[in-house]
Short mmCIF file of C-alpha atoms and ligand atoms in Angstrom, two decimals:
data_model
loop_
_atom_site.label_atom_id
_atom_site.label_comp_id
_atom_site.label_asym_id
_atom_site.label_seq_id
_atom_site.Cartn_x
_atom_site.Cartn_y
_atom_site.Cartn_z
CA UNK A 1 54.21 109.62 108.20
CA UNK A 2 57.71 110.38 109.14
CA UNK A 3 58.00 114.09 110.02
CA UNK A 4 60.92 115.29 108.09
CA UNK A 5 60.91 118.94 109.32
CA UNK A 6 61.73 117.66 112.88
CA UNK A 7 59.48 120.15 114.52
CA UNK A 8 56.18 119.73 112.80
CA UNK A 9 56.56 123.00 111.13
CA UNK A 10 56.87 123.35 107.38
CA UNK A 11 57.92 126.15 104.98
CA UNK A 12 58.29 128.99 105.58
CA UNK A 13 58.86 128.35 109.15
CA UNK A 14 61.36 125.65 108.50
CA UNK A 15 63.85 126.82 105.87
CA UNK A 16 66.76 124.06 105.68
CA UNK A 17 68.87 126.69 103.76
CA UNK A 18 69.26 128.63 106.97
CA UNK A 19 71.74 126.00 108.38
CA UNK A 20 73.64 126.04 105.00
CA UNK A 21 73.85 129.72 104.82
CA UNK A 22 77.70 130.30 105.85
CA UNK A 23 80.83 128.34 106.30
CA UNK A 24 80.79 128.39 109.99
CA UNK A 25 77.29 127.06 110.21
CA UNK A 26 77.59 124.44 107.51
CA UNK A 27 80.95 123.15 109.59
CA UNK A 28 79.00 123.27 112.71
CA UNK A 29 75.95 121.06 111.34
CA UNK A 30 78.28 118.70 109.58
CA UNK A 31 76.97 115.13 110.39
CA UNK A 32 80.27 113.39 109.58
CA UNK A 33 83.89 114.23 109.23
CA UNK A 34 86.79 113.01 107.21
CA UNK A 35 90.36 113.24 108.83
CA UNK A 36 93.68 112.05 108.18
CA UNK A 37 93.16 109.17 110.71
CA UNK A 38 90.61 107.65 108.31
CA UNK A 39 93.16 107.07 105.50
CA UNK A 40 95.25 103.96 104.84
CA UNK A 41 97.66 104.52 101.91
CA UNK A 42 97.80 101.77 99.21
CA UNK A 43 101.45 101.45 97.98
CA UNK A 44 102.79 99.27 95.03
CA UNK A 45 106.34 97.92 95.55
CA UNK A 46 108.67 96.60 92.92
CA UNK A 47 112.15 95.30 93.61
CA UNK A 48 115.18 97.50 93.05
CA UNK A 49 117.04 100.43 94.54
CA UNK A 50 116.46 103.90 94.75
CA UNK A 51 113.82 103.45 91.79
CA UNK A 52 110.35 104.38 90.95
CA UNK A 53 108.14 103.67 87.97
CA UNK A 54 104.94 105.10 86.77
CA UNK A 55 101.66 102.73 86.72
CA UNK A 56 99.60 102.61 83.61
CA UNK A 57 96.29 104.20 83.85
CA UNK A 58 97.20 105.47 87.44
CA UNK A 59 99.03 108.90 86.95
CA UNK A 60 100.66 109.76 90.16
CA UNK A 61 100.81 106.14 91.47
CA UNK A 62 104.47 104.89 91.37
CA UNK A 63 105.84 101.39 91.87
CA UNK A 64 108.41 102.10 94.74
CA UNK A 65 111.61 100.14 95.47
CA UNK A 66 112.00 99.12 99.27
CA UNK A 67 114.17 102.07 99.97
CA UNK A 68 111.61 104.52 98.31
CA UNK A 69 108.70 102.82 100.18
CA UNK A 70 110.74 103.70 103.57
CA UNK A 71 110.92 107.17 102.56
CA UNK A 72 107.23 107.05 101.49
CA UNK A 73 106.37 105.67 104.99
CA UNK A 74 108.34 108.35 106.53
CA UNK A 75 106.51 111.06 104.54
CA UNK A 76 103.10 109.46 105.22
CA UNK A 77 103.68 109.38 108.88
CA UNK A 78 104.69 113.07 108.97
CA UNK A 79 101.61 113.79 107.29
CA UNK A 80 99.70 111.88 110.07
CA UNK A 81 98.87 108.69 108.02
CA UNK A 82 98.55 105.89 110.47
CA UNK A 83 98.74 102.75 108.08
CA UNK A 84 100.00 101.74 104.80
CA UNK A 85 98.89 98.85 102.57
CA UNK A 86 101.60 97.34 100.65
CA UNK A 87 101.16 95.39 97.33
CA UNK A 88 103.96 93.71 95.33
CA UNK A 89 104.64 93.87 91.68
CA UNK A 90 106.01 90.39 90.75
CA UNK A 91 107.71 89.46 87.50
CA UNK A 92 106.48 86.59 85.47
CA UNK A 93 109.89 84.64 86.35
CA UNK A 94 109.01 84.84 90.19
CA UNK A 95 105.67 83.22 89.54
CA UNK A 96 104.84 79.82 89.65
CA UNK A 97 101.96 77.37 89.91
CA UNK A 98 102.58 76.69 93.64
CA UNK A 99 103.06 80.36 94.50
CA UNK A 100 106.42 79.63 96.15
CA UNK A 101 107.51 83.13 96.28
CA UNK A 102 104.72 83.84 98.82
CA UNK A 103 106.39 81.56 101.22
CA UNK A 104 109.96 83.00 100.80
CA UNK A 105 110.75 84.80 103.97
CA UNK A 106 112.94 87.40 102.02
CA UNK A 107 110.32 88.15 99.44
CA UNK A 108 109.73 91.75 98.49
CA UNK A 109 106.88 92.29 101.02
CA UNK A 110 108.77 90.87 103.93
CA UNK A 111 111.83 92.76 103.29
CA UNK A 112 110.06 96.06 102.78
CA UNK A 113 108.12 95.42 105.87
CA UNK A 114 111.14 94.84 107.81
CA UNK A 115 112.85 97.81 106.23
CA UNK A 116 109.77 100.30 107.09
CA UNK A 117 109.45 98.84 110.65
CA UNK A 118 113.02 99.67 111.53
CA UNK A 119 112.84 103.24 110.12
CA UNK A 120 109.10 104.08 110.94
CA UNK A 121 108.05 101.58 113.81
CA UNK A 122 104.85 103.78 114.75
CA UNK A 123 103.20 103.23 111.30
CA UNK A 124 100.81 100.26 110.98
CA UNK A 125 101.57 98.01 108.06
CA UNK A 126 98.86 95.92 106.27
CA UNK A 127 99.37 93.05 103.80
CA UNK A 128 97.05 91.18 101.47
CA UNK A 129 96.91 87.41 102.18
CA UNK A 130 96.37 85.96 98.81
CA UNK A 131 98.52 84.05 96.19
CA UNK A 132 97.48 86.45 92.89
CA UNK A 133 100.94 88.16 92.88
CA UNK A 134 102.71 85.10 92.92
CA UNK A 135 100.82 82.56 90.77
CA UNK A 136 101.66 82.03 87.08
CA UNK A 137 97.93 82.23 86.32
CA UNK A 138 97.06 85.23 88.29
CA UNK A 139 94.60 83.54 90.48
CA UNK A 140 94.11 84.23 94.24
CA UNK A 141 94.51 80.37 94.94
CA UNK A 142 96.02 77.29 93.67
CA UNK A 143 94.57 76.06 90.40
CA UNK A 144 93.82 72.61 89.37
CA UNK A 145 92.17 71.28 86.21
CA UNK A 146 90.61 74.79 85.79
CA UNK A 147 89.32 74.64 89.32
CA UNK A 148 90.52 76.98 92.31
CA UNK A 149 91.24 74.65 95.05
CA UNK A 150 89.80 75.98 98.41
CA UNK A 151 91.17 73.99 101.26
CA UNK A 152 94.65 73.46 99.88
CA UNK A 153 94.84 77.31 99.12
CA UNK A 154 93.86 77.94 102.73
CA UNK A 155 96.98 75.84 104.07
CA UNK A 156 99.21 78.24 101.89
CA UNK A 157 97.45 81.20 102.89
CA UNK A 158 98.12 80.35 106.72
CA UNK A 159 101.84 79.88 106.04
CA UNK A 160 101.83 82.96 104.16
CA UNK A 161 100.05 85.07 106.94
CA UNK A 162 102.61 83.71 109.62
CA UNK A 163 105.59 84.83 107.44
CA UNK A 164 104.21 88.20 106.95
CA UNK A 165 103.25 88.82 110.59
CA UNK A 166 106.95 87.75 111.56
CA UNK A 167 108.19 90.05 108.99
CA UNK A 168 106.36 93.15 110.72
CA UNK A 169 103.03 93.29 109.19
CA UNK A 170 100.60 94.36 111.92
CA UNK A 171 97.25 93.42 109.95
CA UNK A 172 96.96 90.47 107.71
CA UNK A 173 94.11 91.12 105.28
CA UNK A 174 92.78 88.02 103.60
CA UNK A 175 91.64 89.23 100.10
CA UNK A 176 91.31 85.69 98.29
CA UNK A 177 87.89 84.83 99.27
CA UNK A 178 88.38 81.31 99.95
CA UNK A 179 86.03 79.76 102.45
CA UNK A 180 87.14 79.23 106.01
CA UNK A 181 90.43 81.10 105.47
CA UNK A 182 89.76 83.62 108.46
CA UNK A 183 89.35 80.84 110.97
CA UNK A 184 92.36 78.81 109.73
CA UNK A 185 94.56 81.87 109.68
CA UNK A 186 93.45 82.84 113.17
CA UNK A 187 94.19 79.48 114.62
CA UNK A 188 97.60 79.48 112.93
CA UNK A 189 98.39 82.82 114.27
CA UNK A 190 97.41 81.68 117.75
CA UNK A 191 99.45 78.63 117.62
CA UNK A 192 102.48 80.38 116.40
CA UNK A 193 102.24 82.98 119.20
CA UNK A 194 101.14 85.72 116.89
CA UNK A 195 98.27 87.10 119.11
CA UNK A 196 98.71 90.62 118.40
CA UNK A 197 98.30 90.28 114.70
CA UNK A 198 94.88 91.57 113.57
CA UNK A 199 92.86 90.14 110.77
CA UNK A 200 91.15 92.82 108.45
CA UNK A 201 88.98 90.52 106.26
CA UNK A 202 88.18 91.53 102.63
CA UNK A 203 84.79 89.98 103.59
CA UNK A 204 82.62 91.60 100.96
CA UNK A 205 84.84 91.40 97.95
CA UNK A 206 83.33 91.53 94.33
CA UNK A 207 84.39 89.99 91.18
CA UNK A 208 84.87 93.54 89.91
CA UNK A 209 86.22 95.13 86.49
CA UNK A 210 87.35 97.98 88.75
CA UNK A 211 90.33 96.11 89.84
CA UNK A 212 91.88 96.32 86.23
CA UNK A 213 94.68 98.89 86.77
CA UNK A 214 95.81 97.06 89.83
CA UNK A 215 96.34 93.77 88.05
CA UNK A 216 98.53 95.72 85.64
CA UNK A 217 100.38 97.28 88.40
CA UNK A 218 101.26 93.99 90.22
CA UNK A 219 102.09 92.16 86.99
CA UNK A 220 98.99 89.90 86.92
CA UNK A 221 97.12 91.50 84.07
CA UNK A 222 99.10 89.54 81.16
CA UNK A 223 99.14 86.14 83.07
CA UNK A 224 95.50 86.04 84.45
CA UNK A 225 93.42 83.37 82.70
CA UNK A 226 89.73 83.66 83.00
CA UNK A 227 87.83 85.60 85.80
CA UNK A 228 87.48 85.27 89.63
CA UNK A 229 83.72 84.65 89.63
CA UNK A 230 83.97 81.23 91.51
CA UNK A 231 85.36 82.88 94.47
CA UNK A 232 84.68 86.60 94.51
CA UNK A 233 81.05 87.89 94.91
CA UNK A 234 78.56 88.42 92.13
CA UNK A 235 77.98 92.38 91.90
CA UNK A 236 74.20 91.98 92.05
CA UNK A 237 74.39 90.40 95.67
CA UNK A 238 73.93 92.15 98.94
CA UNK A 239 72.47 89.60 101.49
CA UNK A 240 75.35 87.23 100.71
CA UNK A 241 77.79 89.83 101.73
CA UNK A 242 76.34 89.91 105.13
CA UNK A 243 76.77 86.19 105.45
CA UNK A 244 80.37 86.59 104.44
CA UNK A 245 80.76 89.13 107.03
CA UNK A 246 79.08 86.91 109.84
CA UNK A 247 81.35 84.17 108.98
CA UNK A 248 84.63 86.01 109.16
CA UNK A 249 83.53 87.70 112.42
CA UNK A 250 82.66 84.22 113.93
CA UNK A 251 86.19 82.95 112.62
CA UNK A 252 88.04 85.70 114.35
CA UNK A 253 88.29 88.69 112.03
CA UNK A 254 89.02 91.98 113.89
CA UNK A 255 87.69 94.13 111.20
CA UNK A 256 86.07 93.85 107.72
CA UNK A 257 86.19 95.36 104.44
CA UNK A 258 84.00 96.20 101.47
CA UNK A 259 85.65 96.23 97.93
CA UNK A 260 85.43 98.05 95.60
CA UNK A 261 84.29 101.29 97.22
CA UNK A 262 82.07 104.00 95.58
CA UNK A 263 80.04 101.66 93.62
CA UNK A 264 79.40 99.41 96.53
CA UNK A 265 78.67 102.10 99.32
CA UNK A 266 75.45 100.50 100.00
CA UNK A 267 77.40 97.40 101.51
CA UNK A 268 79.23 99.62 103.57
CA UNK A 269 76.10 101.02 105.18
CA UNK A 270 74.47 97.58 105.45
CA UNK A 271 77.46 95.95 106.97
CA UNK A 272 78.02 98.86 109.59
CA UNK A 273 74.34 98.67 110.35
CA UNK A 274 74.01 95.03 110.99
CA UNK A 275 77.36 94.30 112.67
CA UNK A 276 78.52 97.43 114.21
CA UNK A 277 82.13 96.25 113.79
CA UNK A 278 85.07 98.22 112.35
CA UNK A 279 84.23 98.54 108.60
CA UNK A 280 86.83 99.47 106.10
CA UNK A 281 86.33 100.28 102.24
CA UNK A 282 88.73 100.06 99.51
CA UNK A 283 88.78 102.81 97.06
CA UNK A 284 90.21 100.57 94.09
CA UNK A 285 92.53 101.11 91.27
CA UNK A 286 89.76 101.57 88.82
CA UNK A 287 88.17 104.25 91.05
CA UNK A 288 91.41 106.02 91.13
CA UNK A 289 91.71 105.71 87.31
CA UNK A 290 88.37 107.07 86.60
CA UNK A 291 88.94 110.19 88.79
CA UNK A 292 92.55 110.76 87.68
CA UNK A 293 91.38 110.52 84.05
CA UNK A 294 88.51 112.79 84.34
CA UNK A 295 90.55 115.42 86.27
CA UNK A 296 93.46 114.90 83.55
CA UNK A 297 90.89 115.75 80.75
CA UNK A 298 89.59 118.64 82.66
CA UNK A 299 86.06 117.32 83.48
CA UNK A 300 86.61 117.24 87.26
CA UNK A 301 88.46 119.09 89.59
CA UNK A 302 91.05 116.56 90.98
CA UNK A 303 91.42 117.82 94.71
CA UNK A 304 87.84 118.40 95.39
CA UNK A 305 86.84 115.19 93.97
CA UNK A 306 89.25 113.37 95.79
CA UNK A 307 87.99 114.84 98.98
CA UNK A 308 84.39 114.48 98.23
CA UNK A 309 84.78 111.01 97.12
CA UNK A 310 86.51 110.08 100.54
CA UNK A 311 83.93 111.91 102.54
CA UNK A 312 81.12 109.90 100.96
CA UNK A 313 82.85 106.81 102.47
CA UNK A 314 82.52 108.22 105.91
CA UNK A 315 78.84 109.31 105.19
CA UNK A 316 78.25 105.55 104.28
CA UNK A 317 79.62 104.47 107.56
CA UNK A 318 83.18 103.56 106.74
CA UNK A 319 85.58 103.74 109.73
CA UNK A 320 88.44 104.11 107.26
CA UNK A 321 89.27 103.85 103.65
CA UNK A 322 92.17 102.14 101.70
CA UNK A 323 93.10 104.56 98.90
CA UNK A 324 95.91 105.47 96.52
CA UNK A 325 94.89 109.06 97.19
CA UNK A 326 95.81 108.90 100.85
CA UNK A 327 99.00 111.17 100.73
CA UNK A 328 97.53 113.51 98.50
CA UNK A 329 94.28 113.72 100.48
CA UNK A 330 96.25 114.12 103.85
CA UNK A 331 98.02 117.08 102.39
CA UNK A 332 94.50 118.57 101.23
CA UNK A 333 93.26 117.91 104.58
CA UNK A 334 96.02 119.71 106.18
CA UNK A 335 95.36 122.79 104.05
CA UNK A 336 91.66 123.19 104.79
C1 PBG B 401 93.94 90.35 94.99
C2 PBG B 401 93.62 92.00 95.18
C3 PBG B 401 92.93 92.75 94.36
C4 PBG B 401 93.12 93.83 94.80
C5 PBG B 401 93.68 93.87 95.90
N1 PBG B 401 93.90 92.55 96.17
C6 PBG B 401 92.61 92.33 92.91
C7 PBG B 401 91.95 91.37 92.52
O1 PBG B 401 91.02 90.72 93.49
O2 PBG B 401 91.90 90.65 91.43
C8 PBG B 401 92.44 95.24 94.17
C9 PBG B 401 93.04 96.49 94.38
C10 PBG B 401 92.90 97.63 93.42
O3 PBG B 401 92.20 97.45 92.36
O4 PBG B 401 93.33 98.60 93.72
N2 PBG B 401 93.75 89.56 96.07
#
């Protein structure tokens, strides 16, 4: 039997509370740490000038115009945040069946990346590679006769990734869950001489209702038809997630992600233990909404819940966390 006492002794010789009895001792014996280096700030963009707009169900999250996003990047950097993940709100008029706006070199994402890189070149920029902000049906891929086309979508994603990398994104993060997209994107980046661009694969991405507020935030909610179950994973599965990670690593991913976050921490641990590669988790919009709603109605202490929830990702084995709380968390960590 496993010896849980560690020294063969049991109570009263072993008293685990001894180590917890004071702050210095608790800190000395902490097995994990959360620092600002672990945080990636998720930011929603919307076209305009000097404008910001609140997001339904996500109090504290704002859609930022490109100039405001530059200011946010400067603030993030001054708080020690290393990277931002940008997501675009796209109006119905800019959406189409072929997702043409995704391939327009001066779309909102590309313009904002250029502006941020000019003002704050030392901050890392991450973008989704997926078509959902640009399709008129809100799906991540091209849709034909009710089916999401895999290989045709991958071709578009490759072009999108090149465009984004050229605009200044350091990490392209395929979040579409098409088969074979990581390999195709990697080959295309190599061919185009974009050998420094990292691929952070949303490898273990579930068909989750926790994305609800995000879809509202980027303008997909009202146009989305059906669900994403034919490409995103079944929340009941775990072994399948390991196969996804294995394939994405073989195809050339530099790091992998599990998404959503807190309800899926078992997958963070499994992936980290099995592959020992850089493993990230996304504390998604629904998680943000849950914590902020509970804080707003007085059920939870907002600051302490933010920090504890992020610490849990570290305990599970995540190397970093994409979160809408990043700036707030960075400020809280500074005060600790
Ligand atoms: C789409 C995408 C989604 C999120 C990030 N990229 C939603 C979806 O797959 O429908 C969710 C982010 C969040 O909920 O915060 N490729």
